[in-house]
């Protein structure tokens, strides 16, 4: 499984023939200015919630690539009104099979409104189970006790967790979340993009080490294999 980082909470996960793009916020992100935006390809665009720092580039990428959007009902409809017909609407707790594997939409504790203020439904995370690996993309969330349920149902190989604090979990809670879902490997997201979520990379790496977690902080544009 190949993972490429496009800054903030945006990752491209390549699984077999399928390319899954999460929460694209690239063009408005100065930290992602080196990304070759028009070269990004995707088969699915998977969205955690409606905030602009997660959906800013969805319309443009979806129209160019004809990728299918996977999102909650409200977000799928909001993009439907913008002329994007390939959308798969879901809601919290629902599971569905796709070409790449099984995807379950799980709870997140956050808020969700669209960039124009429209109600964006509830925020969510996703667990994706595939022939290769099983991973959890939490989206923007607090630490929640519900995360323990994920470990009951899935064997999580690694998790994408926010570590920037202020709007979401910080590193301590991300380590606790990793313990809840029974994984040792965290890919950090949602940090450094804005002043309130700036972090010391040395400090978060040290906190992860003390908690016996492997924290991966990717450079923008970097691709890793997991
Ligand atoms: Ni948010
Ligand atoms: Mn956010």
PDB file of N, CA and C in Angstrom, residues 29-127:
ATOM      1  N   UNK A  29      -3.481  25.751   0.479  1.00  0.00           N
ATOM      2  CA  UNK A  29      -2.532  25.475   1.556  1.00  0.00           C
ATOM      3  C   UNK A  29      -1.115  25.865   1.128  1.00  0.00           C
ATOM      4  N   UNK A  30      -0.569  26.944   1.685  1.00  0.00           N
ATOM      5  CA  UNK A  30       0.788  27.363   1.285  1.00  0.00           C
ATOM      6  C   UNK A  30       1.835  26.291   1.551  1.00  0.00           C
ATOM      7  N   UNK A  31       1.595  25.424   2.532  1.00  0.00           N
ATOM      8  CA  UNK A  31       2.563  24.364   2.834  1.00  0.00           C
ATOM      9  C   UNK A  31       2.547  23.265   1.771  1.00  0.00           C
ATOM     10  N   UNK A  32       1.547  23.304   0.878  1.00  0.00           N
ATOM     11  CA  UNK A  32       1.448  22.285  -0.178  1.00  0.00           C
ATOM     12  C   UNK A  32       1.704  22.885  -1.560  1.00  0.00           C
ATOM     13  N   UNK A  33       2.390  24.021  -1.585  1.00  0.00           N
ATOM     14  CA  UNK A  33       2.572  24.734  -2.858  1.00  0.00           C
ATOM     15  C   UNK A  33       3.446  23.966  -3.848  1.00  0.00           C
ATOM     16  N   UNK A  34       4.226  22.995  -3.354  1.00  0.00           N
ATOM     17  CA  UNK A  34       5.092  22.226  -4.257  1.00  0.00           C
ATOM     18  C   UNK A  34       4.357  21.073  -4.941  1.00  0.00           C
ATOM     19  N   UNK A  35       3.115  20.811  -4.511  1.00  0.00           N
ATOM     20  CA  UNK A  35       2.374  19.685  -5.073  1.00  0.00           C
ATOM     21  C   UNK A  35       1.926  20.016  -6.508  1.00  0.00           C
ATOM     22  N   UNK A  36       2.113  19.082  -7.403  1.00  0.00           N
ATOM     23  CA  UNK A  36       1.653  19.246  -8.784  1.00  0.00           C
ATOM     24  C   UNK A  36       0.160  18.908  -8.829  1.00  0.00           C
ATOM     25  N   UNK A  37      -0.634  19.937  -8.537  1.00  0.00           N
ATOM     26  CA  UNK A  37      -2.068  19.754  -8.313  1.00  0.00           C
ATOM     27  C   UNK A  37      -2.772  19.088  -9.493  1.00  0.00           C
ATOM     28  N   UNK A  38      -2.474  19.552 -10.692  1.00  0.00           N
ATOM     29  CA  UNK A  38      -3.212  19.048 -11.858  1.00  0.00           C
ATOM     30  C   UNK A  38      -2.812  17.618 -12.230  1.00  0.00           C
ATOM     31  N   UNK A  39      -1.758  17.097 -11.574  1.00  0.00           N
ATOM     32  CA  UNK A  39      -1.333  15.718 -11.878  1.00  0.00           C
ATOM     33  C   UNK A  39      -1.940  14.700 -10.902  1.00  0.00           C
ATOM     34  N   UNK A  40      -2.683  15.186  -9.913  1.00  0.00           N
ATOM     35  CA  UNK A  40      -3.251  14.258  -8.925  1.00  0.00           C
ATOM     36  C   UNK A  40      -4.361  13.443  -9.573  1.00  0.00           C
ATOM     37  N   UNK A  41      -4.245  12.140  -9.440  1.00  0.00           N
ATOM     38  CA  UNK A  41      -5.269  11.237  -9.978  1.00  0.00           C
ATOM     39  C   UNK A  41      -5.960  10.538  -8.813  1.00  0.00           C
ATOM     40  N   UNK A  42      -7.225  10.266  -8.946  1.00  0.00           N
ATOM     41  CA  UNK A  42      -7.964   9.579  -7.891  1.00  0.00           C
ATOM     42  C   UNK A  42      -9.130   8.815  -8.490  1.00  0.00           C
ATOM     43  N   UNK A  43      -9.439   7.674  -7.876  1.00  0.00           N
ATOM     44  CA  UNK A  43     -10.647   6.924  -8.235  1.00  0.00           C
ATOM     45  C   UNK A  43     -11.765   7.198  -7.239  1.00  0.00           C
ATOM     46  N   UNK A  44     -11.360   7.495  -5.996  1.00  0.00           N
ATOM     47  CA  UNK A  44     -12.316   7.829  -4.942  1.00  0.00           C
ATOM     48  C   UNK A  44     -11.791   9.041  -4.179  1.00  0.00           C
ATOM     49  N   UNK A  45     -12.702   9.921  -3.788  1.00  0.00           N
ATOM     50  CA  UNK A  45     -12.355  11.032  -2.901  1.00  0.00           C
ATOM     51  C   UNK A  45     -13.181  10.843  -1.636  1.00  0.00           C
ATOM     52  N   UNK A  46     -12.507  10.612  -0.534  1.00  0.00           N
ATOM     53  CA  UNK A  46     -13.172  10.234   0.712  1.00  0.00           C
ATOM     54  C   UNK A  46     -13.099  11.404   1.684  1.00  0.00           C
ATOM     55  N   UNK A  47     -14.261  11.822   2.182  1.00  0.00           N
ATOM     56  CA  UNK A  47     -14.336  13.065   2.955  1.00  0.00           C
ATOM     57  C   UNK A  47     -14.812  12.825   4.382  1.00  0.00           C
ATOM     58  N   UNK A  48     -14.108  13.418   5.337  1.00  0.00           N
ATOM     59  CA  UNK A  48     -14.437  13.215   6.756  1.00  0.00           C
ATOM     60  C   UNK A  48     -15.517  14.160   7.243  1.00  0.00           C
ATOM     61  N   UNK A  49     -15.519  15.393   6.737  1.00  0.00           N
ATOM     62  CA  UNK A  49     -16.528  16.381   7.138  1.00  0.00           C
ATOM     63  C   UNK A  49     -16.464  17.560   6.186  1.00  0.00           C
ATOM     64  N   UNK A  50     -17.329  18.551   6.412  1.00  0.00           N
ATOM     65  CA  UNK A  50     -17.522  19.589   5.404  1.00  0.00           C
ATOM     66  C   UNK A  50     -16.616  20.801   5.502  1.00  0.00           C
ATOM     67  N   UNK A  51     -15.779  20.886   6.518  1.00  0.00           N
ATOM     68  CA  UNK A  51     -14.964  22.095   6.693  1.00  0.00           C
ATOM     69  C   UNK A  51     -14.038  22.316   5.500  1.00  0.00           C
ATOM     70  N   UNK A  52     -13.805  23.598   5.231  1.00  0.00           N
ATOM     71  CA  UNK A  52     -13.086  23.962   4.005  1.00  0.00           C
ATOM     72  C   UNK A  52     -11.675  23.381   3.961  1.00  0.00           C
ATOM     73  N   UNK A  53     -11.051  23.193   5.120  1.00  0.00           N
ATOM     74  CA  UNK A  53      -9.693  22.636   5.110  1.00  0.00           C
ATOM     75  C   UNK A  53      -9.689  21.124   4.860  1.00  0.00           C
ATOM     76  N   UNK A  54     -10.866  20.599   4.439  1.00  0.00           N
ATOM     77  CA  UNK A  54     -10.976  19.176   4.089  1.00  0.00           C
ATOM     78  C   UNK A  54     -11.638  18.956   2.729  1.00  0.00           C
ATOM     79  N   UNK A  55     -12.295  20.002   2.224  1.00  0.00           N
ATOM     80  CA  UNK A  55     -13.042  19.809   0.967  1.00  0.00           C
ATOM     81  C   UNK A  55     -12.710  20.847  -0.115  1.00  0.00           C
ATOM     82  N   UNK A  56     -11.766  21.736   0.150  1.00  0.00           N
ATOM     83  CA  UNK A  56     -11.542  22.878  -0.752  1.00  0.00           C
ATOM     84  C   UNK A  56     -11.361  22.470  -2.214  1.00  0.00           C
ATOM     85  N   UNK A  57     -10.649  21.383  -2.455  1.00  0.00           N
ATOM     86  CA  UNK A  57     -10.312  21.027  -3.838  1.00  0.00           C
ATOM     87  C   UNK A  57     -11.162  19.893  -4.412  1.00  0.00           C
ATOM     88  N   UNK A  58     -12.186  19.510  -3.691  1.00  0.00           N
ATOM     89  CA  UNK A  58     -12.975  18.345  -4.113  1.00  0.00           C
ATOM     90  C   UNK A  58     -13.607  18.562  -5.486  1.00  0.00           C
ATOM     91  N   UNK A  59     -14.278  19.693  -5.657  1.00  0.00           N
ATOM     92  CA  UNK A  59     -15.031  19.922  -6.895  1.00  0.00           C
ATOM     93  C   UNK A  59     -14.108  19.845  -8.111  1.00  0.00           C
ATOM     94  N   UNK A  60     -12.980  20.538  -8.033  1.00  0.00           N
ATOM     95  CA  UNK A  60     -12.076  20.566  -9.189  1.00  0.00           C
ATOM     96  C   UNK A  60     -11.491  19.179  -9.488  1.00  0.00           C
ATOM     97  N   UNK A  61     -11.048  18.491  -8.434  1.00  0.00           N
ATOM     98  CA  UNK A  61     -10.428  17.172  -8.666  1.00  0.00           C
ATOM     99  C   UNK A  61     -11.478  16.155  -9.130  1.00  0.00           C
ATOM    100  N   UNK A  62     -12.666  16.216  -8.525  1.00  0.00           N
ATOM    101  CA  UNK A  62     -13.718  15.255  -8.903  1.00  0.00           C
ATOM    102  C   UNK A  62     -14.137  15.457 -10.356  1.00  0.00           C
ATOM    103  N   UNK A  63     -14.251  16.713 -10.785  1.00  0.00           N
ATOM    104  CA  UNK A  63     -14.684  16.967 -12.169  1.00  0.00           C
ATOM    105  C   UNK A  63     -13.604  16.557 -13.164  1.00  0.00           C
ATOM    106  N   UNK A  64     -12.348  16.753 -12.811  1.00  0.00           N
ATOM    107  CA  UNK A  64     -11.255  16.400 -13.731  1.00  0.00           C
ATOM    108  C   UNK A  64     -11.035  14.887 -13.801  1.00  0.00           C
ATOM    109  N   UNK A  65     -11.059  14.227 -12.631  1.00  0.00           N
ATOM    110  CA  UNK A  65     -10.711  12.791 -12.591  1.00  0.00           C
ATOM    111  C   UNK A  65     -11.928  11.872 -12.702  1.00  0.00           C
ATOM    112  N   UNK A  66     -13.124  12.432 -12.514  1.00  0.00           N
ATOM    113  CA  UNK A  66     -14.360  11.647 -12.440  1.00  0.00           C
ATOM    114  C   UNK A  66     -14.309  10.611 -11.317  1.00  0.00           C
ATOM    115  N   UNK A  67     -13.600  10.952 -10.264  1.00  0.00           N
ATOM    116  CA  UNK A  67     -13.558  10.088  -9.079  1.00  0.00           C
ATOM    117  C   UNK A  67     -14.923  10.085  -8.401  1.00  0.00           C
ATOM    118  N   UNK A  68     -15.195   9.003  -7.675  1.00  0.00           N
ATOM    119  CA  UNK A  68     -16.423   8.896  -6.890  1.00  0.00           C
ATOM    120  C   UNK A  68     -16.184   9.471  -5.496  1.00  0.00           C
ATOM    121  N   UNK A  69     -17.051  10.379  -5.083  1.00  0.00           N
ATOM    122  CA  UNK A  69     -16.949  10.922  -3.725  1.00  0.00           C
ATOM    123  C   UNK A  69     -17.628   9.962  -2.753  1.00  0.00           C
ATOM    124  N   UNK A  70     -16.956   9.677  -1.651  1.00  0.00           N
ATOM    125  CA  UNK A  70     -17.574   8.950  -0.545  1.00  0.00           C
ATOM    126  C   UNK A  70     -17.640   9.908   0.631  1.00  0.00           C
ATOM    127  N   UNK A  71     -18.855  10.159   1.103  1.00  0.00           N
ATOM    128  CA  UNK A  71     -19.034  11.140   2.180  1.00  0.00           C
ATOM    129  C   UNK A  71     -20.387  10.899   2.832  1.00  0.00           C
ATOM    130  N   UNK A  72     -20.672  11.653   3.876  1.00  0.00           N
ATOM    131  CA  UNK A  72     -22.001  11.538   4.487  1.00  0.00           C
ATOM    132  C   UNK A  72     -23.066  12.089   3.525  1.00  0.00           C
ATOM    133  N   UNK A  73     -24.300  11.847   3.860  1.00  0.00           N
ATOM    134  CA  UNK A  73     -25.432  12.207   3.006  1.00  0.00           C
ATOM    135  C   UNK A  73     -25.417  13.691   2.628  1.00  0.00           C
ATOM    136  N   UNK A  74     -25.216  14.540   3.620  1.00  0.00           N
ATOM    137  CA  UNK A  74     -25.309  15.981   3.403  1.00  0.00           C
ATOM    138  C   UNK A  74     -24.192  16.478   2.480  1.00  0.00           C
ATOM    139  N   UNK A  75     -22.989  15.979   2.696  1.00  0.00           N
ATOM    140  CA  UNK A  75     -21.850  16.414   1.878  1.00  0.00           C
ATOM    141  C   UNK A  75     -21.994  15.885   0.448  1.00  0.00           C
ATOM    142  N   UNK A  76     -22.411  14.622   0.319  1.00  0.00           N
ATOM    143  CA  UNK A  76     -22.600  14.035  -1.016  1.00  0.00           C
ATOM    144  C   UNK A  76     -23.624  14.842  -1.812  1.00  0.00           C
ATOM    145  N   UNK A  77     -24.706  15.258  -1.129  1.00  0.00           N
ATOM    146  CA  UNK A  77     -25.736  16.049  -1.812  1.00  0.00           C
ATOM    147  C   UNK A  77     -25.254  17.454  -2.156  1.00  0.00           C
ATOM    148  N   UNK A  78     -24.476  18.044  -1.278  1.00  0.00           N
ATOM    149  CA  UNK A  78     -23.948  19.397  -1.518  1.00  0.00           C
ATOM    150  C   UNK A  78     -23.087  19.396  -2.787  1.00  0.00           C
ATOM    151  N   UNK A  79     -22.268  18.362  -2.942  1.00  0.00           N
ATOM    152  CA  UNK A  79     -21.457  18.277  -4.162  1.00  0.00           C
ATOM    153  C   UNK A  79     -22.309  17.857  -5.363  1.00  0.00           C
ATOM    154  N   UNK A  80     -23.371  17.099  -5.108  1.00  0.00           N
ATOM    155  CA  UNK A  80     -24.305  16.764  -6.174  1.00  0.00           C
ATOM    156  C   UNK A  80     -24.909  18.018  -6.794  1.00  0.00           C
ATOM    157  N   UNK A  81     -25.206  18.993  -5.945  1.00  0.00           N
ATOM    158  CA  UNK A  81     -25.760  20.259  -6.421  1.00  0.00           C
ATOM    159  C   UNK A  81     -24.748  21.068  -7.226  1.00  0.00           C
ATOM    160  N   UNK A  82     -23.486  20.705  -7.115  1.00  0.00           N
ATOM    161  CA  UNK A  82     -22.443  21.371  -7.912  1.00  0.00           C
ATOM    162  C   UNK A  82     -22.165  20.597  -9.200  1.00  0.00           C
ATOM    163  N   UNK A  83     -22.974  19.592  -9.459  1.00  0.00           N
ATOM    164  CA  UNK A  83     -22.854  18.873 -10.721  1.00  0.00           C
ATOM    165  C   UNK A  83     -21.993  17.629 -10.646  1.00  0.00           C
ATOM    166  N   UNK A  84     -21.623  17.212  -9.418  1.00  0.00           N
ATOM    167  CA  UNK A  84     -20.836  15.987  -9.293  1.00  0.00           C
ATOM    168  C   UNK A  84     -21.802  14.822  -9.079  1.00  0.00           C
ATOM    169  N   UNK A  85     -21.895  13.974 -10.091  1.00  0.00           N
ATOM    170  CA  UNK A  85     -22.904  12.913 -10.046  1.00  0.00           C
ATOM    171  C   UNK A  85     -22.383  11.636  -9.419  1.00  0.00           C
ATOM    172  N   UNK A  86     -21.056  11.454  -9.471  1.00  0.00           N
ATOM    173  CA  UNK A  86     -20.512  10.206  -8.917  1.00  0.00           C
ATOM    174  C   UNK A  86     -20.211  10.394  -7.433  1.00  0.00           C
ATOM    175  N   UNK A  87     -21.234  10.175  -6.625  1.00  0.00           N
ATOM    176  CA  UNK A  87     -21.062  10.279  -5.180  1.00  0.00           C
ATOM    177  C   UNK A  87     -21.748   9.101  -4.514  1.00  0.00           C
ATOM    178  N   UNK A  88     -21.096   8.565  -3.509  1.00  0.00           N
ATOM    179  CA  UNK A  88     -21.678   7.477  -2.732  1.00  0.00           C
ATOM    180  C   UNK A  88     -21.937   8.007  -1.327  1.00  0.00           C
ATOM    181  N   UNK A  89     -23.204   8.230  -1.009  1.00  0.00           N
ATOM    182  CA  UNK A  89     -23.557   8.774   0.307  1.00  0.00           C
ATOM    183  C   UNK A  89     -23.667   7.657   1.328  1.00  0.00           C
ATOM    184  N   UNK A  90     -23.181   7.958   2.530  1.00  0.00           N
ATOM    185  CA  UNK A  90     -23.274   6.994   3.629  1.00  0.00           C
ATOM    186  C   UNK A  90     -23.686   7.752   4.882  1.00  0.00           C
ATOM    187  N   UNK A  91     -23.782   7.031   5.982  1.00  0.00           N
ATOM    188  CA  UNK A  91     -23.937   7.724   7.259  1.00  0.00           C
ATOM    189  C   UNK A  91     -23.307   6.898   8.367  1.00  0.00           C
ATOM    190  N   UNK A  92     -23.173   7.516   9.512  1.00  0.00           N
ATOM    191  CA  UNK A  92     -22.376   6.948  10.601  1.00  0.00           C
ATOM    192  C   UNK A  92     -22.786   5.527  10.954  1.00  0.00           C
ATOM    193  N   UNK A  93     -21.809   4.643  11.038  1.00  0.00           N
ATOM    194  CA  UNK A  93     -22.065   3.250  11.406  1.00  0.00           C
ATOM    195  C   UNK A  93     -22.256   2.341  10.218  1.00  0.00           C
ATOM    196  N   UNK A  94     -22.409   2.930   9.045  1.00  0.00           N
ATOM    197  CA  UNK A  94     -22.648   2.144   7.843  1.00  0.00           C
ATOM    198  C   UNK A  94     -21.363   1.587   7.250  1.00  0.00           C
ATOM    199  N   UNK A  95     -21.505   0.417   6.659  1.00  0.00           N
ATOM    200  CA  UNK A  95     -20.373  -0.265   6.039  1.00  0.00           C
ATOM    201  C   UNK A  95     -20.764  -0.568   4.609  1.00  0.00           C
ATOM    202  N   UNK A  96     -19.809  -0.554   3.707  1.00  0.00           N
ATOM    203  CA  UNK A  96     -20.128  -0.852   2.313  1.00  0.00           C
ATOM    204  C   UNK A  96     -18.902  -1.433   1.621  1.00  0.00           C
ATOM    205  N   UNK A  97     -19.128  -2.346   0.714  1.00  0.00           N
ATOM    206  CA  UNK A  97     -18.032  -2.926  -0.058  1.00  0.00           C
ATOM    207  C   UNK A  97     -17.769  -2.118  -1.318  1.00  0.00           C
ATOM    208  N   UNK A  98     -16.496  -1.888  -1.612  1.00  0.00           N
ATOM    209  CA  UNK A  98     -16.083  -1.201  -2.833  1.00  0.00           C
ATOM    210  C   UNK A  98     -15.030  -2.076  -3.522  1.00  0.00           C
ATOM    211  N   UNK A  99     -14.557  -1.634  -4.691  1.00  0.00           N
ATOM    212  CA  UNK A  99     -13.530  -2.415  -5.404  1.00  0.00           C
ATOM    213  C   UNK A  99     -12.278  -2.596  -4.551  1.00  0.00           C
ATOM    214  N   UNK A 100     -11.983  -1.596  -3.708  1.00  0.00           N
ATOM    215  CA  UNK A 100     -10.728  -1.629  -2.945  1.00  0.00           C
ATOM    216  C   UNK A 100     -10.842  -2.394  -1.634  1.00  0.00           C
ATOM    217  N   UNK A 101     -12.046  -2.744  -1.226  1.00  0.00           N
ATOM    218  CA  UNK A 101     -12.241  -3.420   0.047  1.00  0.00           C
ATOM    219  C   UNK A 101     -13.510  -2.941   0.720  1.00  0.00           C
ATOM    220  N   UNK A 102     -13.547  -3.106   2.030  1.00  0.00           N
ATOM    221  CA  UNK A 102     -14.731  -2.696   2.778  1.00  0.00           C
ATOM    222  C   UNK A 102     -14.439  -1.414   3.527  1.00  0.00           C
ATOM    223  N   UNK A 103     -15.396  -0.497   3.462  1.00  0.00           N
ATOM    224  CA  UNK A 103     -15.226   0.782   4.148  1.00  0.00           C
ATOM    225  C   UNK A 103     -16.336   0.946   5.171  1.00  0.00           C
ATOM    226  N   UNK A 104     -15.971   1.297   6.393  1.00  0.00           N
ATOM    227  CA  UNK A 104     -16.972   1.574   7.418  1.00  0.00           C
ATOM    228  C   UNK A 104     -16.838   3.017   7.871  1.00  0.00           C
ATOM    229  N   UNK A 105     -17.966   3.693   7.919  1.00  0.00           N
ATOM    230  CA  UNK A 105     -17.987   5.081   8.390  1.00  0.00           C
ATOM    231  C   UNK A 105     -18.217   5.062   9.896  1.00  0.00           C
ATOM    232  N   UNK A 106     -17.281   5.594  10.638  1.00  0.00           N
ATOM    233  CA  UNK A 106     -17.355   5.540  12.096  1.00  0.00           C
ATOM    234  C   UNK A 106     -17.486   6.951  12.689  1.00  0.00           C
ATOM    235  N   UNK A 107     -17.776   6.997  13.967  1.00  0.00           N
ATOM    236  CA  UNK A 107     -18.023   8.298  14.610  1.00  0.00           C
ATOM    237  C   UNK A 107     -16.749   9.135  14.713  1.00  0.00           C
ATOM    238  N   UNK A 108     -16.958  10.440  14.713  1.00  0.00           N
ATOM    239  CA  UNK A 108     -15.911  11.398  15.068  1.00  0.00           C
ATOM    240  C   UNK A 108     -16.598  12.474  15.912  1.00  0.00           C
ATOM    241  N   UNK A 109     -15.894  13.014  16.856  1.00  0.00           N
ATOM    242  CA  UNK A 109     -16.455  14.113  17.650  1.00  0.00           C
ATOM    243  C   UNK A 109     -15.803  15.405  17.184  1.00  0.00           C
ATOM    244  N   UNK A 110     -16.584  16.208  16.477  1.00  0.00           N
ATOM    245  CA  UNK A 110     -16.078  17.443  15.870  1.00  0.00           C
ATOM    246  C   UNK A 110     -17.318  18.224  15.441  1.00  0.00           C
ATOM    247  N   UNK A 111     -17.236  19.057  14.426  1.00  0.00           N
ATOM    248  CA  UNK A 111     -18.417  19.690  13.847  1.00  0.00           C
ATOM    249  C   UNK A 111     -18.292  19.573  12.338  1.00  0.00           C
ATOM    250  N   UNK A 112     -19.309  20.012  11.619  1.00  0.00           N
ATOM    251  CA  UNK A 112     -19.259  19.846  10.172  1.00  0.00           C
ATOM    252  C   UNK A 112     -20.222  20.809   9.511  1.00  0.00           C
ATOM    253  N   UNK A 113     -19.681  21.802   8.842  1.00  0.00           N
ATOM    254  CA  UNK A 113     -20.511  22.676   8.011  1.00  0.00           C
ATOM    255  C   UNK A 113     -19.758  22.874   6.710  1.00  0.00           C
ATOM    256  N   UNK A 114     -20.514  23.125   5.642  1.00  0.00           N
ATOM    257  CA  UNK A 114     -19.890  23.291   4.341  1.00  0.00           C
ATOM    258  C   UNK A 114     -19.276  24.689   4.236  1.00  0.00           C
ATOM    259  N   UNK A 115     -18.392  24.914   3.267  1.00  0.00           N
ATOM    260  CA  UNK A 115     -17.751  26.232   3.145  1.00  0.00           C
ATOM    261  C   UNK A 115     -18.742  27.396   3.022  1.00  0.00           C
ATOM    262  N   UNK A 116     -19.943  27.163   2.504  1.00  0.00           N
ATOM    263  CA  UNK A 116     -20.931  28.249   2.392  1.00  0.00           C
ATOM    264  C   UNK A 116     -21.858  28.321   3.607  1.00  0.00           C
ATOM    265  N   UNK A 117     -21.576  27.531   4.633  1.00  0.00           N
ATOM    266  CA  UNK A 117     -22.382  27.574   5.852  1.00  0.00           C
ATOM    267  C   UNK A 117     -23.494  26.544   5.904  1.00  0.00           C
ATOM    268  N   UNK A 118     -23.752  25.863   4.785  1.00  0.00           N
ATOM    269  CA  UNK A 118     -24.767  24.803   4.764  1.00  0.00           C
ATOM    270  C   UNK A 118     -24.433  23.733   5.797  1.00  0.00           C
ATOM    271  N   UNK A 119     -25.473  23.176   6.409  1.00  0.00           N
ATOM    272  CA  UNK A 119     -25.291  22.072   7.355  1.00  0.00           C
ATOM    273  C   UNK A 119     -24.545  20.926   6.678  1.00  0.00           C
ATOM    274  N   UNK A 120     -23.513  20.430   7.322  1.00  0.00           N
ATOM    275  CA  UNK A 120     -22.680  19.395   6.697  1.00  0.00           C
ATOM    276  C   UNK A 120     -22.839  18.016   7.301  1.00  0.00           C
ATOM    277  N   UNK A 121     -23.936  17.790   8.043  1.00  0.00           N
ATOM    278  CA  UNK A 121     -24.117  16.470   8.661  1.00  0.00           C
ATOM    279  C   UNK A 121     -23.121  16.261   9.789  1.00  0.00           C
ATOM    280  N   UNK A 122     -23.002  15.022  10.218  1.00  0.00           N
ATOM    281  CA  UNK A 122     -22.052  14.712  11.294  1.00  0.00           C
ATOM    282  C   UNK A 122     -20.668  14.419  10.726  1.00  0.00           C
ATOM    283  N   UNK A 123     -19.638  14.797  11.467  1.00  0.00           N
ATOM    284  CA  UNK A 123     -18.277  14.434  11.037  1.00  0.00           C
ATOM    285  C   UNK A 123     -18.057  12.943  11.232  1.00  0.00           C
ATOM    286  N   UNK A 124     -17.155  12.374  10.465  1.00  0.00           N
ATOM    287  CA  UNK A 124     -16.910  10.931  10.523  1.00  0.00           C
ATOM    288  C   UNK A 124     -15.445  10.580  10.335  1.00  0.00           C
ATOM    289  N   UNK A 125     -15.130   9.373  10.727  1.00  0.00           N
ATOM    290  CA  UNK A 125     -13.872   8.751  10.355  1.00  0.00           C
ATOM    291  C   UNK A 125     -14.183   7.533   9.510  1.00  0.00           C
ATOM    292  N   UNK A 126     -13.133   6.863   9.034  1.00  0.00           N
ATOM    293  CA  UNK A 126     -13.330   5.679   8.187  1.00  0.00           C
ATOM    294  C   UNK A 126     -12.362   4.571   8.584  1.00  0.00           C
ATOM    295  N   UNK A 127     -12.860   3.345   8.561  1.00  0.00           N
ATOM    296  CA  UNK A 127     -11.984   2.184   8.647  1.00  0.00           C
ATOM    297  C   UNK A 127     -12.057   1.480   7.306  1.00  0.00           C
TER     298      UNK A 127
END
